[in-house]
Amino acid sequence: MEIKLNNVSYNYRLRNVNYVFESGVVTCVIGKSGSGKSLLGFIIVGLVGVTSGYIEIDGKRDYDLKKVRKDIGYVFQNPMDHIFCDTVYEEISFGLRQYKFKLDKIDEQVSKALSMVGLDDSYLDRNPRNLSSGEVERVAIAASLVLNPKVLILDEPTVYLDNKGVRELNKLLLMLRDKYGKSIIVISNDMDNVSDIYDNYVMLDKGSIVSYGSKGDILNNIDLFMKYGMEVSDIFRFIKLCNDKGVNIKYTNNIMKLVGYVMDNV
């Protein structure tokens, strides 16, 4: 599903945003707190209406908002904000019950959604409030995936995760893109935690887009990132230094891969 924003504005908080979220890729929306990242996510999923401009879904300006909400899953910053049921089964099946799916179809979809996020049916009767942060994150994602959306939006998904949890989440998101063809939008102000997974980025500041491009474009925009208060990791700086010296290496956040690239080119 392609989502195109055309001069989208919301009062003074979002101004004349033009951007195309491509189908089948991971796009990271980055920026400091208060830059309008989460608001942009709310607008895309239809939780907030625009004050001017419009959105096109797969080239159509006039679309069924109810259907779009089914096709776009949203995972809030705090996964516990999703949790209001006493079992994982009830939590994940809630959306299906709202759309009045048949019971046998609900069971099938819940089991499939759990499998997609790397959990099995042994979790069905467990209370999600007793799970680890990483498991709650996966349950929240499963609850969004159960309706088989084409797009998945995650708002600051790494905030409550440790390093292991971040690695597992990133692996999961890449699998959802590569195996299931999901379009994924990750809203984040932490470049290090998402730098291994995104294909494209768009950076907001004070409600406006100030930079966008592919992952490789960051290497040419480090000064711009710092200008708008975004931290750029030492790995980015090292790779840019190597490339500036004529040692052309690909970006990776994996130290061993980085060493291998350097050794192959020196």
Coordinates of C-alpha atoms in Angstrom, one line a residue:
M1 CA 0.0 0.0 0.0
E2 CA 1.4 3.4 -1.0
I3 CA 0.5 6.4 1.1
K4 CA 1.0 9.8 -0.4
L5 CA 0.8 13.0 1.7
N6 CA -0.1 16.1 -0.3
N7 CA 0.5 19.5 1.6
V8 CA -0.9 17.9 4.8
S9 CA -1.2 20.3 7.7
Y10 CA -2.7 20.2 11.1
N11 CA -3.0 23.6 12.7
Y12 CA 0.5 24.9 13.6
R13 CA 1.8 21.5 14.6
L14 CA 2.2 20.0 11.1
R15 CA 2.8 22.2 8.0
N16 CA 2.6 21.4 4.3
V17 CA 4.0 17.8 4.5
N18 CA 4.6 16.2 1.2
Y19 CA 5.9 12.7 1.2
V20 CA 5.3 9.2 -0.4
F21 CA 5.5 6.2 1.9
E22 CA 6.5 3.5 -0.6
S23 CA 4.9 0.0 -0.6
G24 CA 6.9 -2.9 0.8
V25 CA 9.7 -0.9 2.5
V26 CA 10.6 0.1 6.0
T27 CA 10.4 3.9 6.4
C28 CA 11.7 5.6 9.6
V29 CA 10.1 8.9 10.6
I30 CA 12.7 10.6 12.8
G31 CA 13.0 13.9 14.7
K32 CA 13.2 15.3 18.2
S33 CA 10.3 15.1 20.7
G34 CA 7.6 17.5 19.6
S35 CA 8.6 17.5 16.0
G36 CA 5.2 16.1 14.8
K37 CA 6.2 12.4 14.3
S38 CA 3.4 10.8 16.3
L39 CA 0.9 13.3 15.0
L40 CA 1.8 12.3 11.5
G41 CA 1.2 8.7 12.4
F42 CA -2.2 9.5 13.9
I43 CA -3.1 11.3 10.7
I44 CA -2.1 8.5 8.4
V45 CA -4.2 5.9 10.3
G46 CA -7.1 8.3 10.5
L47 CA -7.2 9.0 14.2
V48 CA -6.7 12.7 13.6
G49 CA -8.1 14.7 10.6
V50 CA -6.1 17.2 8.6
T51 CA -6.9 20.9 8.6
S52 CA -5.6 21.3 5.0
G53 CA -4.1 19.1 2.3
Y54 CA -5.1 15.5 1.6
I55 CA -3.9 11.9 1.6
E56 CA -3.9 9.5 -1.3
I57 CA -4.0 5.7 -0.6
D58 CA -2.8 3.7 -3.6
G59 CA -3.4 6.7 -5.8
K60 CA -7.0 7.3 -4.6
R61 CA -7.9 10.5 -2.8
D62 CA -11.5 9.3 -2.0
Y63 CA -11.2 6.1 0.0
D64 CA -13.1 4.3 2.7
L65 CA -11.7 5.4 6.0
K66 CA -13.1 2.3 7.8
K67 CA -11.3 0.0 5.3
V68 CA -8.1 2.0 5.6
R69 CA -8.1 1.7 9.4
K70 CA -8.3 -2.1 8.9
D71 CA -5.5 -2.0 6.4
I72 CA -3.1 0.1 8.7
G73 CA -2.1 -1.4 12.0
Y74 CA -0.9 1.0 14.7
V75 CA 1.3 0.1 17.7
F76 CA 1.5 2.8 20.3
Q77 CA 4.7 4.0 22.0
N78 CA 3.9 2.2 25.3
P79 CA 2.7 -1.3 24.4
M80 CA 0.8 -1.5 27.7
D81 CA -1.5 1.2 26.3
H82 CA -2.8 -1.6 24.0
I83 CA -3.6 -3.9 26.9
F84 CA -7.1 -3.9 28.4
C85 CA -7.9 -7.6 28.3
D86 CA -6.9 -10.3 30.8
T87 CA -5.6 -12.9 28.3
V88 CA -3.4 -12.7 25.2
Y89 CA -6.2 -14.4 23.2
E90 CA -8.8 -11.8 24.2
E91 CA -6.3 -9.0 23.4
I92 CA -5.4 -10.2 20.0
S93 CA -8.9 -11.3 19.0
F94 CA -10.5 -8.0 20.1
G95 CA -10.3 -6.4 16.6
L96 CA -11.7 -9.5 14.9
R97 CA -14.7 -9.5 17.3
Q98 CA -15.4 -5.9 16.4
Y99 CA -15.5 -6.9 12.7
K100 CA -17.8 -9.9 13.7
F101 CA -15.5 -12.6 12.4
K102 CA -16.7 -16.2 12.9
L103 CA -15.3 -18.0 16.0
D104 CA -13.3 -20.6 14.0
K105 CA -11.8 -17.8 11.8
I106 CA -10.9 -15.8 14.9
D107 CA -9.0 -18.8 16.4
E108 CA -7.2 -19.3 13.1
Q109 CA -6.3 -15.6 12.8
V110 CA -5.1 -15.2 16.4
S111 CA -2.9 -18.3 16.1
K112 CA -1.4 -17.0 12.8
A113 CA -0.8 -13.5 14.2
L114 CA 1.0 -15.0 17.2
S115 CA 3.1 -17.1 14.9
M116 CA 4.1 -14.1 12.8
V117 CA 5.6 -12.4 15.9
G118 CA 7.4 -15.5 17.0
L119 CA 5.1 -16.6 19.8
D120 CA 3.0 -19.8 20.0
D121 CA -0.4 -20.8 21.3
S122 CA 1.0 -21.5 24.8
Y123 CA 0.6 -17.7 25.3
L124 CA -3.1 -17.6 24.6
D125 CA -4.3 -18.0 28.2
R126 CA -1.5 -15.9 29.8
N127 CA -2.2 -12.5 31.2
P128 CA -0.3 -10.0 29.0
R129 CA 0.4 -7.8 32.0
N130 CA 2.7 -10.6 33.4
L131 CA 4.8 -10.8 30.2
S132 CA 8.2 -9.2 29.6
S133 CA 8.5 -5.9 27.8
G134 CA 9.6 -7.7 24.6
E135 CA 6.7 -10.1 24.8
V136 CA 4.2 -7.4 25.4
E137 CA 5.6 -5.6 22.4
R138 CA 5.1 -8.7 20.3
V139 CA 1.5 -9.2 21.6
A140 CA 0.7 -5.5 20.7
I141 CA 2.1 -6.1 17.2
A142 CA 0.2 -9.3 16.9
A143 CA -3.0 -7.5 17.9
S144 CA -2.3 -5.0 15.0
L145 CA -1.4 -7.8 12.5
V146 CA -4.5 -10.0 13.3
L147 CA -6.6 -8.1 10.7
N148 CA -3.8 -8.6 8.1
P149 CA -3.1 -4.9 7.5
K150 CA -0.9 -3.9 4.6
V151 CA 0.9 -1.2 6.6
L152 CA 2.2 -1.4 10.2
I153 CA 3.1 1.8 12.1
L154 CA 5.1 1.6 15.3
D155 CA 5.5 4.6 17.5
E156 CA 8.9 4.5 19.4
P157 CA 8.9 0.7 19.6
T158 CA 12.3 0.4 21.2
V159 CA 11.7 2.7 24.2
Y160 CA 10.9 -0.1 26.7
L161 CA 13.3 -2.7 25.3
D162 CA 16.8 -3.7 26.2
N163 CA 19.5 -4.3 23.6
K164 CA 18.4 -7.9 23.1
G165 CA 14.8 -6.9 22.7
V166 CA 15.8 -4.3 20.2
R167 CA 17.6 -6.9 18.1
E168 CA 14.7 -9.3 18.2
L169 CA 12.2 -6.5 17.3
N170 CA 14.4 -5.4 14.3
K171 CA 14.6 -9.0 13.1
L172 CA 10.9 -9.4 13.4
L173 CA 10.2 -6.2 11.4
L174 CA 12.5 -7.3 8.6
M175 CA 10.8 -10.6 8.5
L176 CA 7.4 -8.9 8.3
R177 CA 8.7 -6.9 5.3
D178 CA 10.5 -9.7 3.5
K179 CA 8.3 -12.7 4.1
Y180 CA 4.8 -11.1 4.4
G181 CA 5.4 -8.0 2.2
K182 CA 4.3 -5.5 4.9
S183 CA 5.0 -1.8 4.6
I184 CA 6.4 -0.6 7.9
I185 CA 6.6 2.9 9.3
V186 CA 8.8 3.3 12.4
I187 CA 8.5 6.5 14.3
S188 CA 11.6 7.1 16.4
N189 CA 14.1 9.6 17.7
D190 CA 16.8 6.9 18.2
M191 CA 18.8 6.4 15.1
D192 CA 21.1 3.8 16.5
N193 CA 18.2 1.4 17.4
V194 CA 16.6 1.5 13.9
S195 CA 19.6 2.1 11.6
D196 CA 19.9 -1.5 10.6
I197 CA 16.3 -2.0 9.4
Y198 CA 15.0 1.0 7.5
D199 CA 15.1 1.5 3.7
N200 CA 14.1 5.2 3.7
Y201 CA 13.9 8.0 6.2
V202 CA 12.0 11.3 6.6
M203 CA 13.1 13.8 9.3
L204 CA 10.7 16.3 10.8
D205 CA 11.4 19.5 12.8
K206 CA 8.7 21.7 14.1
G207 CA 6.1 20.1 12.0
S208 CA 7.9 20.3 8.7
I209 CA 10.1 17.9 6.7
V210 CA 13.7 19.0 6.7
S211 CA 15.3 16.0 5.1
Y212 CA 14.4 12.7 3.5
G213 CA 16.1 10.0 1.5
S214 CA 17.5 6.5 1.6
K215 CA 19.8 5.1 4.4
G216 CA 22.9 5.9 2.4
D217 CA 21.9 9.6 2.1
I218 CA 22.4 10.0 5.9
L219 CA 26.2 9.8 5.3
N220 CA 25.9 12.9 3.2
N221 CA 23.7 14.7 5.7
I222 CA 25.4 14.2 9.1
D223 CA 25.8 18.0 9.6
L224 CA 22.1 18.5 8.9
F225 CA 21.1 15.8 11.3
M226 CA 23.2 17.4 14.1
K227 CA 21.7 20.8 13.2
Y228 CA 18.3 19.4 14.0
G229 CA 19.3 17.7 17.2
M230 CA 19.5 14.1 15.9
E231 CA 22.5 12.1 17.3
V232 CA 24.5 10.4 14.6
S233 CA 26.4 7.3 15.8
D234 CA 30.2 6.9 15.7
I235 CA 29.7 4.1 13.1
F236 CA 28.1 6.6 10.7
R237 CA 30.9 9.0 11.3
F238 CA 33.5 6.3 10.8
I239 CA 32.0 5.1 7.5
K240 CA 31.7 8.6 6.2
L241 CA 35.4 9.2 7.1
C242 CA 36.4 6.0 5.2
N243 CA 34.3 7.0 2.2
D244 CA 35.8 10.5 2.2
K245 CA 39.3 8.9 2.2
G246 CA 38.3 6.7 -0.9
V247 CA 37.7 3.5 1.1
N248 CA 34.1 2.9 -0.1
I249 CA 32.2 0.6 2.4
K250 CA 28.5 -0.1 2.9
Y251 CA 26.7 1.0 5.9
T252 CA 26.2 -1.6 8.7
N253 CA 25.6 -1.4 12.4
N254 CA 27.3 -4.8 12.9
I255 CA 30.9 -4.2 14.0
M256 CA 32.2 -7.5 12.6
K257 CA 30.6 -6.8 9.2
L258 CA 32.1 -3.4 9.3
V259 CA 35.6 -4.8 10.0
G260 CA 35.2 -7.2 7.1
Y261 CA 34.2 -4.4 4.8
V262 CA 37.2 -2.3 5.8
M263 CA 39.6 -5.3 5.4
D264 CA 38.2 -6.1 1.9
N265 CA 38.8 -2.5 0.8
V266 CA 42.2 -1.7 2.3

